[in-house]
Amino acid sequence: MTCRALAVSTVLAAVLGASALILTTPPADPVQAGAERAGEISVCEQVEPRIPQVQGRNCNPGQWGPVSDVTIVDRRSNDTYRCPTGAAEGSLWVSGENCRFLRG
């Protein structure tokens, strides 16, 4: 086998190996990923507390789907709320239910 043929076969093996990995790895489902997350902290640009519900907008990190034991922090005031349940839609918003105020 020549050096060129060896190089081509090595590149081809690497490409086929990567293709097999891509085909066998299931796609990430944002709703599924959100359902498995607990104890998340969402720092939001805008927070509207209407205890026991708290709504945050423009949040980081972006979560998807149901969340549990979520902490919502107002980036401007540092007010912090702990919510046992809620839902999130990426960085757009997070909504907590049965929340309580922790600190300001």
mmCIF file of N, CA and C in Angstrom:
data_model
loop_
_atom_site.group_PDB
_atom_site.id
_atom_site.type_symbol
_atom_site.label_atom_id
_atom_site.label_comp_id
_atom_site.label_asym_id
_atom_site.label_seq_id
_atom_site.Cartn_x
_atom_site.Cartn_y
_atom_site.Cartn_z
ATOM 1 N N MET A 1 0.861 -1.164 0.000
ATOM 2 C CA MET A 1 0.000 0.000 0.000
ATOM 3 C C MET A 1 0.909 1.229 0.000
ATOM 4 N N THR A 2 0.606 2.163 -0.876
ATOM 5 C CA THR A 2 1.411 3.380 -0.950
ATOM 6 C C THR A 2 1.039 4.329 0.179
ATOM 7 N N CYS A 3 1.880 5.326 0.378
ATOM 8 C CA CYS A 3 1.605 6.318 1.438
ATOM 9 C C CYS A 3 0.301 7.049 1.166
ATOM 10 N N ARG A 4 0.049 7.349 -0.096
ATOM 11 C CA ARG A 4 -1.172 8.068 -0.456
ATOM 12 C C ARG A 4 -2.397 7.197 -0.183
ATOM 13 N N ALA A 5 -2.344 5.929 -0.546
ATOM 14 C CA ALA A 5 -3.462 5.020 -0.307
ATOM 15 C C ALA A 5 -3.693 4.836 1.186
ATOM 16 N N LEU A 6 -2.610 4.777 1.958
ATOM 17 C CA LEU A 6 -2.729 4.644 3.405
ATOM 18 C C LEU A 6 -3.387 5.889 4.005
ATOM 19 N N ALA A 7 -2.998 7.063 3.537
ATOM 20 C CA ALA A 7 -3.580 8.318 4.027
ATOM 21 C C ALA A 7 -5.066 8.394 3.688
ATOM 22 N N VAL A 8 -5.433 8.017 2.470
ATOM 23 C CA VAL A 8 -6.841 8.040 2.059
ATOM 24 C C VAL A 8 -7.653 7.053 2.899
ATOM 25 N N SER A 9 -7.121 5.858 3.139
ATOM 26 C CA SER A 9 -7.866 4.876 3.929
ATOM 27 C C SER A 9 -8.010 5.331 5.378
ATOM 28 N N THR A 10 -7.004 6.022 5.914
ATOM 29 C CA THR A 10 -7.081 6.538 7.281
ATOM 30 C C THR A 10 -8.158 7.616 7.390
ATOM 31 N N VAL A 11 -8.199 8.542 6.436
ATOM 32 C CA VAL A 11 -9.213 9.605 6.428
ATOM 33 C C VAL A 11 -10.592 8.994 6.261
ATOM 34 N N LEU A 12 -10.730 8.027 5.367
ATOM 35 C CA LEU A 12 -12.023 7.381 5.147
ATOM 36 C C LEU A 12 -12.501 6.669 6.405
ATOM 37 N N ALA A 13 -11.618 6.000 7.104
ATOM 38 C CA ALA A 13 -11.991 5.321 8.354
ATOM 39 C C ALA A 13 -12.453 6.329 9.395
ATOM 40 N N ALA A 14 -11.779 7.460 9.480
ATOM 41 C CA ALA A 14 -12.165 8.497 10.446
ATOM 42 C C ALA A 14 -13.535 9.063 10.109
ATOM 43 N N VAL A 15 -13.793 9.306 8.827
ATOM 44 C CA VAL A 15 -15.091 9.847 8.399
ATOM 45 C C VAL A 15 -16.201 8.847 8.674
ATOM 46 N N LEU A 16 -15.973 7.585 8.355
ATOM 47 C CA LEU A 16 -16.989 6.562 8.600
ATOM 48 C C LEU A 16 -17.245 6.381 10.094
ATOM 49 N N GLY A 17 -16.195 6.459 10.900
ATOM 50 C CA GLY A 17 -16.369 6.353 12.349
ATOM 51 C C GLY A 17 -17.195 7.500 12.894
ATOM 52 N N ALA A 18 -16.945 8.714 12.424
ATOM 53 C CA ALA A 18 -17.716 9.883 12.865
ATOM 54 C C ALA A 18 -19.153 9.768 12.400
ATOM 55 N N SER A 19 -19.378 9.266 11.179
ATOM 56 C CA SER A 19 -20.740 9.103 10.671
ATOM 57 C C SER A 19 -21.510 8.101 11.514
ATOM 58 N N ALA A 20 -20.850 7.013 11.902
ATOM 59 C CA ALA A 20 -21.518 6.010 12.723
ATOM 60 C C ALA A 20 -21.893 6.595 14.076
ATOM 61 N N LEU A 21 -21.046 7.427 14.648
ATOM 62 C CA LEU A 21 -21.338 8.059 15.933
ATOM 63 C C LEU A 21 -22.527 8.996 15.806
ATOM 64 N N ILE A 22 -22.576 9.769 14.726
ATOM 65 C CA ILE A 22 -23.691 10.690 14.509
ATOM 66 C C ILE A 22 -24.994 9.920 14.354
ATOM 67 N N LEU A 23 -24.966 8.816 13.636
ATOM 68 C CA LEU A 23 -26.185 8.047 13.399
ATOM 69 C C LEU A 23 -26.669 7.322 14.647
ATOM 70 N N THR A 24 -25.780 6.973 15.562
ATOM 71 C CA THR A 24 -26.201 6.222 16.742
ATOM 72 C C THR A 24 -26.488 7.117 17.944
ATOM 73 N N THR A 25 -26.136 8.402 17.883
ATOM 74 C CA THR A 25 -26.396 9.311 18.983
ATOM 75 C C THR A 25 -27.765 9.942 18.792
ATOM 76 N N PRO A 26 -28.686 9.752 19.747
ATOM 77 C CA PRO A 26 -30.011 10.334 19.571
ATOM 78 C C PRO A 26 -29.942 11.855 19.658
ATOM 79 N N PRO A 27 -30.809 12.552 18.910
ATOM 80 C CA PRO A 27 -30.804 14.001 18.956
ATOM 81 C C PRO A 27 -31.244 14.491 20.331
ATOM 82 N N ALA A 28 -30.708 15.610 20.744
ATOM 83 C CA ALA A 28 -31.095 16.195 22.036
ATOM 84 C C ALA A 28 -32.513 16.742 21.931
ATOM 85 N N ASP A 29 -33.346 16.354 22.836
ATOM 86 C CA ASP A 29 -34.711 16.837 22.895
ATOM 87 C C ASP A 29 -34.790 17.864 24.015
ATOM 88 N N PRO A 30 -35.025 19.165 23.692
ATOM 89 C CA PRO A 30 -35.015 20.182 24.731
ATOM 90 C C PRO A 30 -36.040 19.928 25.832
ATOM 91 N N VAL A 31 -37.197 19.391 25.488
ATOM 92 C CA VAL A 31 -38.213 19.120 26.502
ATOM 93 C C VAL A 31 -37.740 18.005 27.419
ATOM 94 N N GLN A 32 -37.170 16.951 26.850
ATOM 95 C CA GLN A 32 -36.649 15.846 27.654
ATOM 96 C C GLN A 32 -35.528 16.333 28.557
ATOM 97 N N ALA A 33 -34.620 17.142 28.012
ATOM 98 C CA ALA A 33 -33.509 17.649 28.809
ATOM 99 C C ALA A 33 -34.019 18.484 29.969
ATOM 100 N N GLY A 34 -35.048 19.307 29.729
ATOM 101 C CA GLY A 34 -35.617 20.133 30.789
ATOM 102 C C GLY A 34 -36.281 19.300 31.859
ATOM 103 N N ALA A 35 -36.907 18.196 31.462
ATOM 104 C CA ALA A 35 -37.600 17.351 32.424
ATOM 105 C C ALA A 35 -36.628 16.685 33.380
ATOM 106 N N GLU A 36 -35.393 16.504 32.957
ATOM 107 C CA GLU A 36 -34.412 15.825 33.788
ATOM 108 C C GLU A 36 -33.604 16.793 34.639
ATOM 109 N N ARG A 37 -33.830 18.093 34.499
ATOM 110 C CA ARG A 37 -33.032 19.066 35.222
ATOM 111 C C ARG A 37 -33.709 19.468 36.516
ATOM 112 N N ALA A 38 -32.963 19.473 37.572
ATOM 113 C CA ALA A 38 -33.463 19.916 38.869
ATOM 114 C C ALA A 38 -32.380 20.755 39.534
ATOM 115 N N GLY A 39 -32.792 21.679 40.370
ATOM 116 C CA GLY A 39 -31.833 22.506 41.072
ATOM 117 C C GLY A 39 -31.184 23.555 40.192
ATOM 118 N N GLU A 40 -31.881 24.009 39.164
ATOM 119 C CA GLU A 40 -31.334 24.995 38.237
ATOM 120 C C GLU A 40 -31.429 26.406 38.816
ATOM 121 N N ILE A 41 -30.522 27.267 38.404
ATOM 122 C CA ILE A 41 -30.552 28.684 38.752
ATOM 123 C C ILE A 41 -30.725 29.469 37.465
ATOM 124 N N SER A 42 -31.783 30.289 37.403
ATOM 125 C CA SER A 42 -32.030 31.137 36.245
ATOM 126 C C SER A 42 -31.837 32.586 36.650
ATOM 127 N N VAL A 43 -30.871 33.246 36.041
ATOM 128 C CA VAL A 43 -30.645 34.669 36.270
ATOM 129 C C VAL A 43 -31.324 35.395 35.121
ATOM 130 N N CYS A 44 -32.292 36.274 35.460
ATOM 131 C CA CYS A 44 -33.145 36.890 34.446
ATOM 132 C C CYS A 44 -33.007 38.412 34.454
ATOM 133 N N GLU A 45 -33.137 38.999 33.278
ATOM 134 C CA GLU A 45 -33.080 40.454 33.134
ATOM 135 C C GLU A 45 -34.309 41.124 33.741
ATOM 136 N N GLN A 46 -35.442 40.466 33.665
ATOM 137 C CA GLN A 46 -36.689 41.041 34.162
ATOM 138 C C GLN A 46 -37.435 39.974 34.950
ATOM 139 N N VAL A 47 -37.796 40.275 36.191
ATOM 140 C CA VAL A 47 -38.512 39.324 37.037
ATOM 141 C C VAL A 47 -39.777 39.988 37.565
ATOM 142 N N GLU A 48 -40.887 39.278 37.425
ATOM 143 C CA GLU A 48 -42.174 39.752 37.931
ATOM 144 C C GLU A 48 -42.653 38.790 39.013
ATOM 145 N N PRO A 49 -42.456 39.149 40.292
ATOM 146 C CA PRO A 49 -42.933 38.270 41.363
ATOM 147 C C PRO A 49 -44.397 38.561 41.683
ATOM 148 N N ARG A 50 -45.194 37.558 41.573
ATOM 149 C CA ARG A 50 -46.589 37.591 42.013
ATOM 150 C C ARG A 50 -46.767 36.346 42.864
ATOM 151 N N ILE A 51 -46.141 36.394 44.027
ATOM 152 C CA ILE A 51 -46.058 35.230 44.910
ATOM 153 C C ILE A 51 -47.438 34.617 45.064
ATOM 154 N N PRO A 52 -47.630 33.346 44.842
ATOM 155 C CA PRO A 52 -46.606 32.301 44.780
ATOM 156 C C PRO A 52 -46.042 32.044 43.382
ATOM 157 N N GLN A 53 -46.440 32.802 42.353
ATOM 158 C CA GLN A 53 -45.856 32.623 41.023
ATOM 159 C C GLN A 53 -44.803 33.695 40.775
ATOM 160 N N VAL A 54 -43.741 33.317 40.057
ATOM 161 C CA VAL A 54 -42.694 34.253 39.666
ATOM 162 C C VAL A 54 -42.390 34.010 38.195
ATOM 163 N N GLN A 55 -42.367 35.093 37.420
ATOM 164 C CA GLN A 55 -42.092 35.007 35.987
ATOM 165 C C GLN A 55 -40.799 35.752 35.698
ATOM 166 N N GLY A 56 -39.852 35.106 35.019
ATOM 167 C CA GLY A 56 -38.607 35.742 34.616
ATOM 168 C C GLY A 56 -38.498 35.757 33.107
ATOM 169 N N ARG A 57 -37.941 36.833 32.575
ATOM 170 C CA ARG A 57 -37.757 36.962 31.117
ATOM 171 C C ARG A 57 -36.285 37.231 30.813
ATOM 172 N N ASN A 58 -35.879 36.816 29.623
ATOM 173 C CA ASN A 58 -34.482 36.961 29.178
ATOM 174 C C ASN A 58 -33.534 36.350 30.208
ATOM 175 N N CYS A 59 -33.638 35.052 30.356
ATOM 176 C CA CYS A 59 -32.909 34.344 31.405
ATOM 177 C C CYS A 59 -31.697 33.591 30.868
ATOM 178 N N ASN A 60 -30.778 33.337 31.780
ATOM 179 C CA ASN A 60 -29.591 32.581 31.447
ATOM 180 C C ASN A 60 -29.314 31.645 32.618
ATOM 181 N N PRO A 61 -29.113 30.374 32.483
ATOM 182 C CA PRO A 61 -29.025 29.648 31.222
ATOM 183 C C PRO A 61 -30.404 29.328 30.669
ATOM 184 N N GLY A 62 -30.458 29.062 29.388
ATOM 185 C CA GLY A 62 -31.727 28.715 28.746
ATOM 186 C C GLY A 62 -32.119 27.286 29.052
ATOM 187 N N GLN A 63 -33.263 27.096 29.637
ATOM 188 C CA GLN A 63 -33.782 25.769 29.956
ATOM 189 C C GLN A 63 -35.037 25.548 29.122
ATOM 190 N N TRP A 64 -35.410 24.311 28.925
ATOM 191 C CA TRP A 64 -36.609 23.976 28.169
ATOM 192 C C TRP A 64 -37.449 22.994 28.963
ATOM 193 N N GLY A 65 -38.752 23.195 28.930
ATOM 194 C CA GLY A 65 -39.679 22.237 29.516
ATOM 195 C C GLY A 65 -39.841 22.402 31.006
ATOM 196 N N PRO A 66 -40.342 21.362 31.659
ATOM 197 C CA PRO A 66 -40.575 21.429 33.101
ATOM 198 C C PRO A 66 -39.260 21.504 33.877
ATOM 199 N N VAL A 67 -39.286 22.263 34.959
ATOM 200 C CA VAL A 67 -38.124 22.370 35.835
ATOM 201 C C VAL A 67 -38.585 22.137 37.265
ATOM 202 N N SER A 68 -37.682 21.669 38.090
ATOM 203 C CA SER A 68 -38.010 21.487 39.501
ATOM 204 C C SER A 68 -36.899 22.081 40.341
ATOM 205 N N ASP A 69 -37.284 22.561 41.501
ATOM 206 C CA ASP A 69 -36.332 23.167 42.432
ATOM 207 C C ASP A 69 -35.523 24.252 41.735
ATOM 208 N N VAL A 70 -36.228 25.160 41.055
ATOM 209 C CA VAL A 70 -35.575 26.226 40.295
ATOM 210 C C VAL A 70 -35.442 27.477 41.158
ATOM 211 N N THR A 71 -34.314 28.152 41.041
ATOM 212 C CA THR A 71 -34.084 29.431 41.700
ATOM 213 C C THR A 71 -34.077 30.504 40.628
ATOM 214 N N ILE A 72 -34.920 31.519 40.801
ATOM 215 C CA ILE A 72 -35.008 32.627 39.844
ATOM 216 C C ILE A 72 -34.388 33.856 40.506
ATOM 217 N N VAL A 73 -33.390 34.438 39.840
ATOM 218 C CA VAL A 73 -32.667 35.590 40.373
ATOM 219 C C VAL A 73 -32.875 36.783 39.442
ATOM 220 N N ASP A 74 -33.251 37.935 40.027
ATOM 221 C CA ASP A 74 -33.375 39.176 39.274
ATOM 222 C C ASP A 74 -31.982 39.786 39.155
ATOM 223 N N ARG A 75 -31.468 39.870 37.933
ATOM 224 C CA ARG A 75 -30.108 40.353 37.708
ATOM 225 C C ARG A 75 -29.930 41.790 38.218
ATOM 226 N N ARG A 76 -30.969 42.625 38.112
ATOM 227 C CA ARG A 76 -30.855 44.039 38.499
ATOM 228 C C ARG A 76 -30.845 44.232 40.010
ATOM 229 N N SER A 77 -31.755 43.570 40.709
ATOM 230 C CA SER A 77 -31.906 43.808 42.147
ATOM 231 C C SER A 77 -31.286 42.713 43.009
ATOM 232 N N ASN A 78 -30.949 41.596 42.391
ATOM 233 C CA ASN A 78 -30.435 40.416 43.078
ATOM 234 C C ASN A 78 -31.493 39.753 43.968
ATOM 235 N N ASP A 79 -32.770 40.120 43.809
ATOM 236 C CA ASP A 79 -33.846 39.417 44.509
ATOM 237 C C ASP A 79 -33.848 37.969 44.036
ATOM 238 N N THR A 80 -34.044 37.059 44.969
ATOM 239 C CA THR A 80 -33.939 35.632 44.670
ATOM 240 C C THR A 80 -35.185 34.910 45.158
ATOM 241 N N TYR A 81 -35.715 34.026 44.319
ATOM 242 C CA TYR A 81 -36.928 33.269 44.617
ATOM 243 C C TYR A 81 -36.654 31.790 44.390
ATOM 244 N N ARG A 82 -37.115 30.941 45.291
ATOM 245 C CA ARG A 82 -36.982 29.481 45.160
ATOM 246 C C ARG A 82 -38.362 28.922 44.832
ATOM 247 N N CYS A 83 -38.424 28.118 43.764
ATOM 248 C CA CYS A 83 -39.686 27.555 43.298
ATOM 249 C C CYS A 83 -39.540 26.040 43.151
ATOM 250 N N PRO A 84 -40.417 25.263 43.787
ATOM 251 C CA PRO A 84 -40.297 23.808 43.682
ATOM 252 C C PRO A 84 -40.646 23.267 42.299
ATOM 253 N N THR A 85 -41.502 23.956 41.564
ATOM 254 C CA THR A 85 -41.887 23.498 40.224
ATOM 255 C C THR A 85 -41.979 24.693 39.287
ATOM 256 N N GLY A 86 -42.002 24.408 38.002
ATOM 257 C CA GLY A 86 -42.143 25.464 37.015
ATOM 258 C C GLY A 86 -41.894 24.948 35.617
ATOM 259 N N ALA A 87 -41.766 25.886 34.701
ATOM 260 C CA ALA A 87 -41.514 25.553 33.301
ATOM 261 C C ALA A 87 -40.647 26.648 32.698
ATOM 262 N N ALA A 88 -39.956 26.310 31.626
ATOM 263 C CA ALA A 88 -39.077 27.276 30.974
ATOM 264 C C ALA A 88 -39.115 27.080 29.462
ATOM 265 N N GLU A 89 -38.856 28.163 28.761
ATOM 266 C CA GLU A 89 -38.754 28.093 27.309
ATOM 267 C C GLU A 89 -37.486 28.803 26.868
ATOM 268 N N GLY A 90 -36.411 28.058 26.960
ATOM 269 C CA GLY A 90 -35.112 28.580 26.546
ATOM 270 C C GLY A 90 -34.741 29.825 27.325
ATOM 271 N N SER A 91 -34.114 30.768 26.643
ATOM 272 C CA SER A 91 -33.742 32.013 27.312
ATOM 273 C C SER A 91 -34.887 33.014 27.313
ATOM 274 N N LEU A 92 -36.025 32.657 26.704
ATOM 275 C CA LEU A 92 -37.156 33.587 26.638
ATOM 276 C C LEU A 92 -37.771 33.844 28.004
ATOM 277 N N TRP A 93 -38.108 32.763 28.718
ATOM 278 C CA TRP A 93 -38.756 32.934 30.019
ATOM 279 C C TRP A 93 -38.626 31.696 30.872
ATOM 280 N N VAL A 94 -38.812 31.908 32.164
ATOM 281 C CA VAL A 94 -38.949 30.820 33.127
ATOM 282 C C VAL A 94 -40.074 31.228 34.059
ATOM 283 N N SER A 95 -40.912 30.284 34.399
ATOM 284 C CA SER A 95 -42.049 30.543 35.271
ATOM 285 C C SER A 95 -42.009 29.565 36.435
ATOM 286 N N GLY A 96 -42.004 30.096 37.645
ATOM 287 C CA GLY A 96 -41.969 29.254 38.832
ATOM 288 C C GLY A 96 -43.314 29.264 39.532
ATOM 289 N N GLU A 97 -43.653 28.141 40.153
ATOM 290 C CA GLU A 97 -44.909 28.001 40.890
ATOM 291 C C GLU A 97 -44.617 27.689 42.350
ATOM 292 N N ASN A 98 -45.504 28.144 43.224
ATOM 293 C CA ASN A 98 -45.354 27.936 44.678
ATOM 294 C C ASN A 98 -44.015 28.457 45.191
ATOM 295 N N CYS A 99 -43.614 29.633 44.704
ATOM 296 C CA CYS A 99 -42.311 30.195 45.023
ATOM 297 C C CYS A 99 -42.332 30.921 46.366
ATOM 298 N N ARG A 100 -41.130 31.067 46.916
ATOM 299 C CA ARG A 100 -40.965 31.881 48.117
ATOM 300 C C ARG A 100 -39.749 32.770 47.930
ATOM 301 N N PHE A 101 -39.828 33.948 48.517
ATOM 302 C CA PHE A 101 -38.749 34.931 48.454
ATOM 303 C C PHE A 101 -37.617 34.497 49.376
ATOM 304 N N LEU A 102 -36.387 34.482 48.869
ATOM 305 C CA LEU A 102 -35.251 34.085 49.706
ATOM 306 C C LEU A 102 -34.473 35.290 50.219
ATOM 307 N N ARG A 103 -34.066 36.164 49.298
ATOM 308 C CA ARG A 103 -33.275 37.330 49.725
ATOM 309 C C ARG A 103 -33.301 38.401 48.650
ATOM 310 N N GLY A 104 -32.950 39.607 49.049
ATOM 311 C CA GLY A 104 -32.916 40.721 48.109
ATOM 312 C C GLY A 104 -31.632 41.474 48.172
#
